[in-house]
Coordinates of C-alpha atoms in Angstrom, one line a residue:
M1 CA -26.8 -2.8 -2.9
K2 CA -23.8 -0.6 -3.6
N3 CA -24.7 1.7 -0.7
A4 CA -24.9 -1.3 1.6
I5 CA -21.4 -2.4 0.6
M6 CA -20.1 1.1 1.1
E7 CA -21.7 1.3 4.6
E8 CA -20.3 -2.1 5.5
K9 CA -16.8 -1.0 4.4
A10 CA -17.0 2.3 6.3
A11 CA -18.0 0.5 9.5
L12 CA -15.2 -2.0 9.1
R13 CA -12.7 0.8 8.5
Q14 CA -13.7 2.4 11.8
E15 CA -13.5 -0.9 13.7
I16 CA -10.0 -1.6 12.3
L17 CA -8.7 1.9 12.9
A18 CA -9.9 1.8 16.5
A19 CA -8.2 -1.6 17.0
R20 CA -4.9 -0.3 15.5
A21 CA -5.1 2.8 17.7
A22 CA -5.4 0.5 20.8
M23 CA -2.5 -1.8 19.7
P24 CA 0.4 -1.5 22.2
F25 CA 3.4 0.5 20.7
D26 CA 5.9 -2.4 21.2
Q27 CA 3.6 -4.9 19.6
R28 CA 3.1 -2.6 16.6
K29 CA 6.8 -1.9 16.3
A30 CA 7.7 -5.6 16.3
A31 CA 4.9 -6.4 13.8
D32 CA 6.1 -3.6 11.5
A33 CA 9.7 -4.9 11.6
A34 CA 8.6 -8.5 10.9
I35 CA 6.5 -7.3 7.9
T36 CA 9.4 -5.3 6.5
E37 CA 11.7 -8.3 6.8
A38 CA 9.2 -10.6 5.1
V39 CA 8.7 -8.1 2.2
L40 CA 12.5 -7.8 1.7
E41 CA 12.7 -11.6 1.4
L42 CA 10.0 -12.0 -1.2
P43 CA 11.5 -13.4 -4.5
A44 CA 9.5 -10.9 -6.6
F45 CA 10.8 -8.0 -4.4
K46 CA 14.4 -9.2 -4.8
A47 CA 14.1 -9.6 -8.6
A48 CA 12.3 -6.2 -9.2
K49 CA 14.3 -3.3 -10.5
Q50 CA 11.4 -0.9 -9.6
I51 CA 9.4 -0.8 -6.4
L52 CA 6.4 1.4 -5.9
C53 CA 5.7 2.1 -2.2
Y54 CA 4.2 4.7 0.0
V55 CA 5.1 6.9 3.0
S56 CA 3.2 5.5 5.9
M57 CA 0.8 7.6 8.0
P58 CA 0.4 7.0 11.7
H59 CA -2.4 4.4 11.3
E60 CA -0.5 2.4 8.7
I61 CA 2.2 -0.2 8.9
S62 CA 5.5 1.7 9.1
T63 CA 7.3 1.9 5.7
K64 CA 10.3 3.9 7.0
A65 CA 12.7 0.9 7.2
L66 CA 11.4 -0.4 3.9
L67 CA 11.9 2.9 2.1
D68 CA 15.5 3.1 3.5
A69 CA 16.2 -0.4 2.4
I70 CA 14.9 0.2 -1.1
L71 CA 16.9 3.4 -1.5
R72 CA 20.1 1.6 -0.3
S73 CA 19.5 -1.3 -2.7
G74 CA 19.9 0.7 -5.8
K75 CA 16.3 -0.2 -7.0
T76 CA 14.2 2.6 -8.4
L77 CA 11.7 3.8 -5.7
G78 CA 8.4 5.4 -6.7
L79 CA 6.0 7.1 -4.4
P80 CA 2.4 8.1 -5.2
V81 CA 1.1 11.6 -5.7
C82 CA -2.7 11.9 -5.6
N83 CA -4.7 14.0 -7.9
T84 CA -7.7 15.0 -5.8
V85 CA -9.6 16.3 -8.8
N86 CA -9.8 13.0 -10.8
H87 CA -9.0 10.7 -7.8
E88 CA -6.1 9.1 -9.6
M89 CA -2.5 8.8 -8.6
Q90 CA 0.8 8.7 -10.4
F91 CA 4.1 7.5 -9.1
Y92 CA 7.3 9.6 -9.1
R93 CA 10.9 8.6 -8.4
L94 CA 12.3 9.4 -5.0
D95 CA 16.1 9.5 -4.8
A96 CA 16.5 10.5 -1.1
V97 CA 14.2 10.8 1.9
S98 CA 15.3 14.4 2.2
E99 CA 13.4 15.2 -1.0
L100 CA 10.0 14.5 0.5
Q101 CA 7.5 17.4 0.7
T102 CA 3.9 17.6 1.9
G103 CA 1.3 16.6 -0.7
A104 CA -2.5 16.0 -0.8
Y105 CA -4.0 14.6 2.4
R106 CA -0.8 15.8 4.2
I107 CA 1.0 12.7 2.7
P108 CA 4.8 13.2 2.1
V109 CA 5.5 13.0 -1.7
P110 CA 8.6 13.1 -3.9
P111 CA 9.3 16.1 -6.2
V112 CA 6.8 16.2 -9.1
S113 CA 8.4 16.6 -12.5
E114 CA 8.0 14.9 -16.0
D115 CA 11.5 13.3 -15.7
R116 CA 10.5 11.6 -12.4
I117 CA 7.3 9.9 -13.6
L118 CA 7.5 6.1 -13.4
L119 CA 5.6 3.8 -15.6
P120 CA 5.4 0.3 -14.2
D121 CA 5.8 -3.0 -16.1
A122 CA 4.9 -6.6 -15.2
E123 CA 8.0 -7.0 -13.0
T124 CA 7.3 -3.9 -10.9
V125 CA 6.4 -4.6 -7.3
M126 CA 3.9 -2.3 -5.6
I127 CA 3.7 -2.3 -1.8
V128 CA 0.0 -1.5 -1.0
P129 CA -1.4 -0.3 2.3
L130 CA -4.2 -2.5 3.7
L131 CA -6.5 -1.9 6.5
A132 CA -7.8 -5.5 6.1
F133 CA -7.7 -8.3 3.6
D134 CA -9.5 -11.6 3.1
A135 CA -8.9 -15.2 2.1
A136 CA -9.3 -14.3 -1.6
G137 CA -6.8 -11.5 -1.6
R138 CA -9.3 -8.7 -1.6
R139 CA -8.3 -5.6 0.3
L140 CA -9.9 -2.9 2.3
G141 CA -8.1 0.4 1.9
A142 CA -8.8 3.9 3.1
G143 CA -11.8 4.3 0.8
G144 CA -10.5 6.8 -1.9
G145 CA -10.2 4.1 -4.6
Y146 CA -6.8 5.4 -5.7
Y147 CA -5.1 2.0 -5.6
D148 CA -7.9 0.2 -7.2
R149 CA -7.9 2.6 -10.1
Y150 CA -4.2 2.4 -10.5
L151 CA -4.1 -1.4 -10.3
A152 CA -6.8 -1.6 -12.9
K153 CA -4.6 0.2 -15.4
Y154 CA -1.2 -1.3 -14.7
P155 CA 0.1 -4.9 -14.5
V156 CA 2.2 -4.8 -11.4
K157 CA 2.8 -7.4 -8.7
A158 CA 0.6 -6.0 -5.8
V159 CA 2.0 -6.9 -2.4
G160 CA -0.4 -5.9 0.4
I161 CA 0.9 -5.3 3.9
C162 CA -1.3 -5.7 6.9
Y163 CA -1.5 -6.9 10.5
A164 CA -2.5 -10.5 10.9
D165 CA -5.4 -9.8 13.1
C166 CA -7.0 -7.7 10.3
R167 CA -7.4 -10.7 8.1
R168 CA -11.0 -11.6 7.5
A169 CA -12.6 -14.7 5.9
Q170 CA -14.4 -12.4 3.4
L171 CA -14.6 -8.6 3.0
P172 CA -17.5 -6.7 1.5
H173 CA -16.5 -6.0 -2.1
D174 CA -17.7 -4.9 -5.5
A175 CA -16.5 -5.2 -9.1
F176 CA -14.0 -2.3 -8.8
D177 CA -12.0 -3.9 -5.9
I178 CA -8.7 -5.3 -7.2
K179 CA -7.2 -8.3 -5.6
M180 CA -3.6 -8.5 -4.3
N181 CA -1.1 -11.0 -5.7
C182 CA 0.0 -11.6 -2.1
C183 CA -0.5 -10.2 1.4
V184 CA 2.3 -10.0 4.0
T185 CA 1.6 -10.0 7.7
E186 CA 3.9 -10.3 10.7
Q187 CA 2.9 -14.0 10.9
K188 CA 3.0 -15.2 7.3
T189 CA 2.8 -14.4 3.6
E190 CA -0.2 -15.5 1.6
E191 CA -0.2 -15.8 -2.2
F192 CA -3.4 -15.4 -4.2

């Protein structure tokens, strides 16, 4: 059963990545801007003192404007650093975009030091990359399980960001998949 779910997720990832690659640049840019604007208007985002986010890769919704806005706001910004041995991640404080360096999977990361480790609380908002999501708030990610493991440990407000055409009625899932508190697309925000 588990293998069937994994195979279904893998096929869906390929389908969505192909659709994103075919998306016209102007359409993607407009959708990314609308998603950023909607996230910045979320009451939980406005109230949070600490935001955990990520540096987007080419196949993901762009977080550049979002990262810039968080840094300008005076909120504490944390970015993930992946441990490829135990497949867990930890968030470290980023004070300026110029501090970014290349980390695991060629993902830009902040400097790693004990004094930069961030521990979230219930008011912390985490912006989570989604390839897809469903009507119950379940997400389809890249497949490494990093976010699911992190969210299982820490009580944060998980805000998934995704393109509207990647919403599905139901995604293949198992007991380890953690639901989002809300998902933001260029068309609307859904609470779960």
